[in-house]
Amino acid sequence: MKRATWVLLAIVGAGTLLRSLRLDWQPLWWDEGYSVYFATEPVARMLWLTARDIHPPLYYALLHFWIGFIGGAQPEAARLLSVFLAALALPLQYGLARALFPYNRRPALLALLLLATSPIHLYYSQELRMYGLAVTLGLAASLLLWRFVQQFDAAEAPAVRTWNWALYAGAYLLTGLAALYTLYYAALLLVAHAVWAVIHLRRHARGLAALLGAYALMFLLYLPWLLYAVPQLMGYVGSKVLSDQDIPLGPLAYVERHLTAFSTGHVRLAALPAEWLALAPATFAICAIILGLVLRQTLRQRGQSKQATPAVSDGAAAADSAALSALWSWLLAPILLGWLINLRLPFFPAGGERLLLITLPYLLLLLAYGIDRTWAVLHLGKLAAAALAVNALIGISAFYTTPRYSADDYRPLLRQIIQQGDDQGTLLTIFPWQIGYWRAYTAGDNAGSAPGNTLPGPQPLLPADNAIVWSPSLQATIDAALEKGTVWFPEPLTFGSTLPPTIERYLGQHAVNMENRWYDATRLTAWNKLPPPAVQPVVADFGSVRLEAAGIAPTAAAAANQPIAATLVWQAAPPAAGSLSTSEVSVSLRLQDKDGYVWASREYARTLPAAGKALTETTGLLVPVGMPPGGYTLAVSVQTVDGEPLTIAGSNAVSTAIGELEVTQPQGSEMSALRLPIQHRIERTPQQEGLQLLGYSGPDADTSLLAGTQLAVTLFVANHSSEPPQSEIYLSLLDNQGAGVAGYAGWPLPDYPTATWPEGALVQVPASFYLPGALSSGSYRLVAGLRDPATGSETPPVELTTLAVQQRSAGFTRPSPQHSFSNPPQFGTHARLLGYDLATNSDQITIQLYWEVLQPLLPPHHIFVHRDAADGETQAQQDGPPATAAGPAPTGSWQPGEFLVTTHVLQGPAAPSDTIRVGLYDPQSQVRLPVTVDGQAAGDSVVLP
């Protein structure tokens, strides 16, 4: 092959590869959700839905059959169709340029390169939308029209006698018709085609008749769709214009928006302080081309054109003139018509330039021609090409580095529904694109299944295809869903609609809330029709609010996302001195084992009742898949809205038990592993005699850990054997040389050994270990596997993630506190309190404690600082992990010989008789470290004189 052919193939291949990168990075957005929804419906229903949409059906039909071919609507696989259809435009761009400018190959290669690196074409080459296909069909139609017209331009017209013109006319008819069935705005390009071709063929009766016949037949073949769709379409567009209230764009704004989008795309780099900077390189390129063309013409008129640029034959000049007239017509006529439509129907959303994307190739062809014509005129063509390259680089960089649609990312939301759902649940939606999201992200053989798993529920439910309003019919639909099981409701609350709050109020009156979590612009709630449990007295005084009674039901539940309800009776009291004064707190429900490990939890905000008033509420919690069978406690704690835990009066405890729950093994068929709350799945999962490691939850590559703190991981294990072996797990933290620096080996569930697991069991296995406080800052690999305790044999380690560890900066210079202890009290064998600084005002006391570290203290302990009255009652307190002015300083990170200063603030005025008491305690066991002075026992705290 010739060198030019290799260059052509290289550019087309590179452009296609560029469009194939990171197809799964960006989430779907609403319009793509609509595409999946339409394409996953039966063809007849798809046509009916499309007739009510603002786009014709061809792309949706192609996507429908593509999804059937690949076996699912997974976004990365489905987007390959858009990549393929849009990449076809690259060779067509080159072919059209060679047909328009046959005497020179450089404009064709330049035009191809400009389209291959076009940020906006790249953008729509990856979207599950029809715009890339429309560009390809538009290019194909333009090339066929040019070839058709050429048949009548030859001097002897030999091609007319061979009927080649009929083949081109027929192919143009089919291509133009396909464009119309892809994008309504393709009609603007076909109008431009018709005007230019009629003028060009006005002296060729046969050609003009053939062309008009092709258009007439095209119209007749398109007429059925117009009769079917236009009545519904006009109603949709009219209501859309009325609801959006867009203002018509003036001519300058219209051109500026399209030129900006066509040069650098829709995505902006955060580094660019203003949008006009994105337009600057394109503006410079256009100005350079215009100046070069003016200078070239001036030099030619002076007879100096041979020195400035290569001579152009008269035939080539005539061919160029005809080609340029075509390009200008195909570019300007659609833009002008689009602007006129904008004046009449001012519907121009963000990214609305995509409707005229079909004109992009002709703009790039004109730029390529201008660059070629001015290539040697003071190097202006080269400067223009460089400016356009800068534009492309900016746009492509923004495309691959800027997250888009993050507020509409349903992936974590749907993952939670799948993991916490069950076969009887319902996913209640109010927009079709939400159904499209579900079908794309669950990507299975049917709308409610996931690949490789039998996962029939929750079932997605869209009450109506048109605008949904509150009605008796919708109420009956919700009631029926509640009777079946849990109703999951993703609420898009940024649309300004009153429907989501109305539905939520109704659900709140007839069901128990199981979940309430924000995912950016969407709030996910879950509801189950559970009877309120009976309550028993439970007194826990958290300060400004007191838990008077509580109860849970049922008291036995399977580890299969089964819901349990908890009723809480709160009593608000006037805030006492030093207590919390607020109208809102955060309540936490925690399902924990006898060791205090939390297996399930949920937090929600609660507005406190008026002082002296009681509030009774019923809320819910799901018992997650993978919990070992056994007895558990449901506990309640209260935090401030800032997350500070409130202690129960008379103790350091921050939670109180409200009921006992017996968790049982799920019965019946084997559960899907997709129900496990796995954050990160393992691709090549190790197995040991039927036991399989599926994945883990815990720190990921974005996590930075402080040396001396705990690293907690939950491994998820499945049993595929009727007689599983006794097995353990191991976790290892490896440095860059592969040496282990910390880890865990053993079995953290002594009451549930693997040998007792039934076949099909799915189990969460929590494990943790502490990082050494002296661990150097750097990057470490976390690996895991299964271990045979009898032989010590291990499965090959599987790398879970890479972690960044940061060692806390320590000071080893002895400080000088305001108040020093002559005999510093010692806490256990770990630290001495050298002294303190104390500052008071009418509202608070600020205390700085000076510590000398003897050795790290694990498990991490908290420091308590209490202000006690003369009778010993605590008036104010601050309990929590140590922190210095430089940040957190957990006791596990303390280094021998280190000196550190911790700061504590006690709110409220102090009486002269008050005392301040300081100590260290284990927050889990509430056990305080003993204090000694000169080797003699001195209690479990120190009173500051």
Coordinates of C-alpha atoms in Angstrom, one line a residue, residues 608-818:
L608 CA -36.8 17.0 68.8
P609 CA -40.3 17.6 70.3
A610 CA -41.0 20.7 72.4
A611 CA -39.7 20.7 75.9
G612 CA -41.7 18.4 78.1
K613 CA -43.4 16.8 75.1
A614 CA -43.1 13.1 74.0
L615 CA -42.5 11.8 70.5
T616 CA -43.2 8.2 69.4
E617 CA -41.7 7.0 66.1
T618 CA -41.3 3.7 64.3
T619 CA -38.3 3.2 62.0
G620 CA -36.7 0.2 60.4
L621 CA -33.5 -1.7 59.7
L622 CA -32.6 -4.4 57.2
V623 CA -30.8 -7.5 58.5
P624 CA -28.1 -7.9 55.8
V625 CA -27.2 -11.0 53.9
G626 CA -24.1 -12.6 55.2
M627 CA -24.6 -12.1 59.0
P628 CA -23.7 -15.2 60.9
P629 CA -26.6 -16.8 62.8
G630 CA -26.8 -16.0 66.5
G631 CA -27.9 -13.5 69.0
Y632 CA -27.5 -9.7 68.4
T633 CA -28.4 -6.5 70.2
L634 CA -30.1 -3.5 68.6
A635 CA -28.7 -0.4 70.2
V636 CA -29.6 3.3 69.9
S637 CA -27.2 6.3 70.1
V638 CA -27.7 10.0 69.6
Q639 CA -25.3 12.5 68.1
T640 CA -25.4 16.2 67.5
V641 CA -25.9 17.4 63.9
D642 CA -22.1 17.9 63.8
G643 CA -21.6 14.2 64.6
E644 CA -20.5 14.5 68.2
P645 CA -21.8 11.6 70.2
L646 CA -23.9 12.4 73.3
T647 CA -23.1 10.3 76.4
I648 CA -25.8 8.9 78.7
A649 CA -26.1 10.7 82.0
G650 CA -24.1 9.0 84.7
S651 CA -21.7 7.1 82.4
N652 CA -19.3 7.4 79.5
A653 CA -21.7 5.1 77.4
V654 CA -23.0 6.6 74.1
S655 CA -25.6 3.9 73.3
T656 CA -28.3 1.9 75.0
A657 CA -29.8 -1.5 74.0
I658 CA -33.5 -1.5 73.1
G659 CA -33.9 -5.2 72.1
E660 CA -32.4 -8.6 71.3
L661 CA -32.6 -10.2 67.9
E662 CA -32.0 -13.8 66.9
V663 CA -30.5 -13.9 63.3
T664 CA -31.1 -17.2 61.4
Q665 CA -29.7 -18.7 58.3
P666 CA -31.9 -18.0 55.2
Q667 CA -34.1 -20.8 54.2
G668 CA -35.0 -22.1 50.7
S669 CA -33.1 -21.6 47.5
E670 CA -29.5 -20.4 47.3
M671 CA -29.2 -16.6 47.5
S672 CA -27.4 -14.6 44.9
A673 CA -24.0 -13.3 45.9
L674 CA -25.1 -9.9 44.5
R675 CA -27.1 -9.5 47.7
L676 CA -23.9 -9.2 49.7
P677 CA -22.9 -5.6 50.5
I678 CA -19.6 -5.9 48.7
Q679 CA -17.8 -2.7 47.7
H680 CA -15.0 -4.3 45.6
R681 CA -15.4 -7.6 43.9
I682 CA -12.5 -9.9 43.2
E683 CA -12.1 -11.0 39.6
R684 CA -10.0 -14.2 40.1
T685 CA -11.4 -15.4 43.3
P686 CA -9.4 -18.0 45.3
Q687 CA -11.1 -21.2 46.5
Q688 CA -10.2 -23.8 49.1
E689 CA -12.3 -27.0 48.9
G690 CA -15.5 -25.2 48.0
L691 CA -14.9 -22.0 50.0
Q692 CA -14.6 -19.0 47.7
L693 CA -13.4 -15.5 48.5
L694 CA -15.8 -13.1 46.6
G695 CA -14.7 -9.6 47.5
Y696 CA -14.2 -7.2 50.3
S697 CA -15.4 -3.9 51.8
G698 CA -13.1 -1.5 53.4
P699 CA -10.3 0.9 52.4
D700 CA -9.7 1.5 48.7
A701 CA -6.9 3.1 46.7
D702 CA -8.1 6.6 47.5
T703 CA -7.7 5.9 51.3
S704 CA -4.9 7.4 53.3
L705 CA -4.4 5.8 56.7
L706 CA -2.5 7.1 59.7
A707 CA 0.1 4.9 61.2
G708 CA -1.0 3.5 64.5
T709 CA -4.7 3.3 63.5
Q710 CA -6.9 0.3 62.8
L711 CA -7.3 -1.1 59.3
A712 CA -10.7 -2.9 59.2
V713 CA -11.7 -5.1 56.3
T714 CA -14.7 -7.3 55.7
L715 CA -14.2 -10.3 53.5
F716 CA -17.1 -12.0 51.8
V717 CA -16.9 -15.8 51.5
A718 CA -19.3 -18.3 49.8
N719 CA -19.5 -22.0 50.5
H720 CA -20.2 -24.3 47.5
S721 CA -19.6 -27.6 49.3
S722 CA -21.9 -29.8 51.3
E723 CA -18.9 -30.6 53.6
P724 CA -16.8 -27.5 53.8
P725 CA -13.4 -27.7 55.5
Q726 CA -12.3 -25.8 58.6
S727 CA -10.6 -22.7 57.2
E728 CA -9.3 -19.4 58.3
I729 CA -8.4 -16.1 56.6
Y730 CA -5.3 -14.1 56.4
L731 CA -4.6 -10.4 55.6
S732 CA -1.1 -9.0 55.0
L733 CA 0.1 -5.4 54.5
L734 CA 3.2 -5.6 52.2
D735 CA 5.8 -2.9 51.6
N736 CA 7.4 -2.2 48.2
Q737 CA 9.8 -5.2 48.7
G738 CA 6.9 -7.6 49.4
A739 CA 7.8 -7.9 53.1
G740 CA 4.9 -8.1 55.5
V741 CA 4.7 -5.1 58.0
A742 CA 1.4 -5.9 59.6
G743 CA -1.5 -8.3 59.2
Y744 CA -4.0 -10.7 60.6
A745 CA -4.3 -14.5 60.5
G746 CA -7.0 -16.6 62.1
W747 CA -10.8 -16.8 62.3
P748 CA -12.8 -13.9 63.7
L749 CA -16.1 -15.8 64.0
P750 CA -15.4 -18.4 66.7
D751 CA -19.1 -19.2 67.1
Y752 CA -19.5 -19.9 63.3
P753 CA -16.6 -22.0 62.0
T754 CA -16.6 -22.7 58.3
A755 CA -17.1 -26.5 58.9
T756 CA -20.6 -25.7 60.1
W757 CA -21.7 -23.7 57.1
P758 CA -24.5 -25.1 55.0
E759 CA -24.0 -25.4 51.2
G760 CA -24.8 -22.1 49.5
A761 CA -24.0 -20.0 52.6
L762 CA -22.8 -16.4 52.1
V763 CA -20.9 -15.0 55.0
Q764 CA -19.4 -11.7 56.0
V765 CA -16.1 -12.2 57.7
P766 CA -14.8 -9.0 59.5
A767 CA -11.2 -8.7 60.4
S768 CA -8.9 -5.9 61.5
F769 CA -5.4 -5.2 62.7
Y770 CA -3.5 -2.1 63.8
L771 CA -0.8 -0.4 61.8
P772 CA 2.4 0.0 63.8
G773 CA 2.7 3.6 64.9
A774 CA 6.3 3.7 63.7
L775 CA 5.3 2.6 60.2
S776 CA 7.1 4.8 57.6
S777 CA 5.0 6.9 55.3
G778 CA 4.6 5.4 51.9
S779 CA 2.5 3.0 49.7
Y780 CA 1.6 -0.5 50.8
R781 CA -0.3 -3.4 49.2
L782 CA -3.1 -5.2 51.1
V783 CA -3.5 -8.9 50.2
A784 CA -5.8 -11.6 51.4
G785 CA -6.5 -15.3 51.1
L786 CA -7.8 -18.4 52.8
R787 CA -5.7 -20.6 55.1
D788 CA -5.9 -24.2 56.3
P789 CA -5.3 -24.1 60.1
A790 CA -4.3 -27.7 60.3
T791 CA -1.5 -27.6 57.6
G792 CA -0.9 -23.9 57.4
S793 CA -1.3 -24.0 53.6
E794 CA -2.6 -20.8 52.1
T795 CA -4.3 -19.9 48.8
P796 CA -2.2 -17.6 46.7
P797 CA -2.6 -14.0 47.9
V798 CA -5.1 -11.8 46.1
E799 CA -4.3 -8.1 46.1
L800 CA -7.2 -6.1 47.4
T801 CA -5.9 -2.6 47.1
T802 CA -3.0 -0.3 47.5
L803 CA -3.0 2.0 50.5
A804 CA -1.2 5.2 51.4
V805 CA 0.1 5.3 55.0
Q806 CA 1.1 8.5 56.6
Q807 CA 3.2 8.6 59.8
R808 CA 2.3 11.3 62.2
S809 CA 4.9 13.9 62.8
A810 CA 6.2 13.6 66.4
G811 CA 8.0 16.1 68.6
F812 CA 10.7 15.1 71.0
T813 CA 11.5 18.4 72.7
R814 CA 10.2 18.6 76.3
P815 CA 7.6 21.4 76.6
S816 CA 7.1 23.9 79.4
P817 CA 3.4 23.9 80.6
Q818 CA 2.0 26.8 82.7

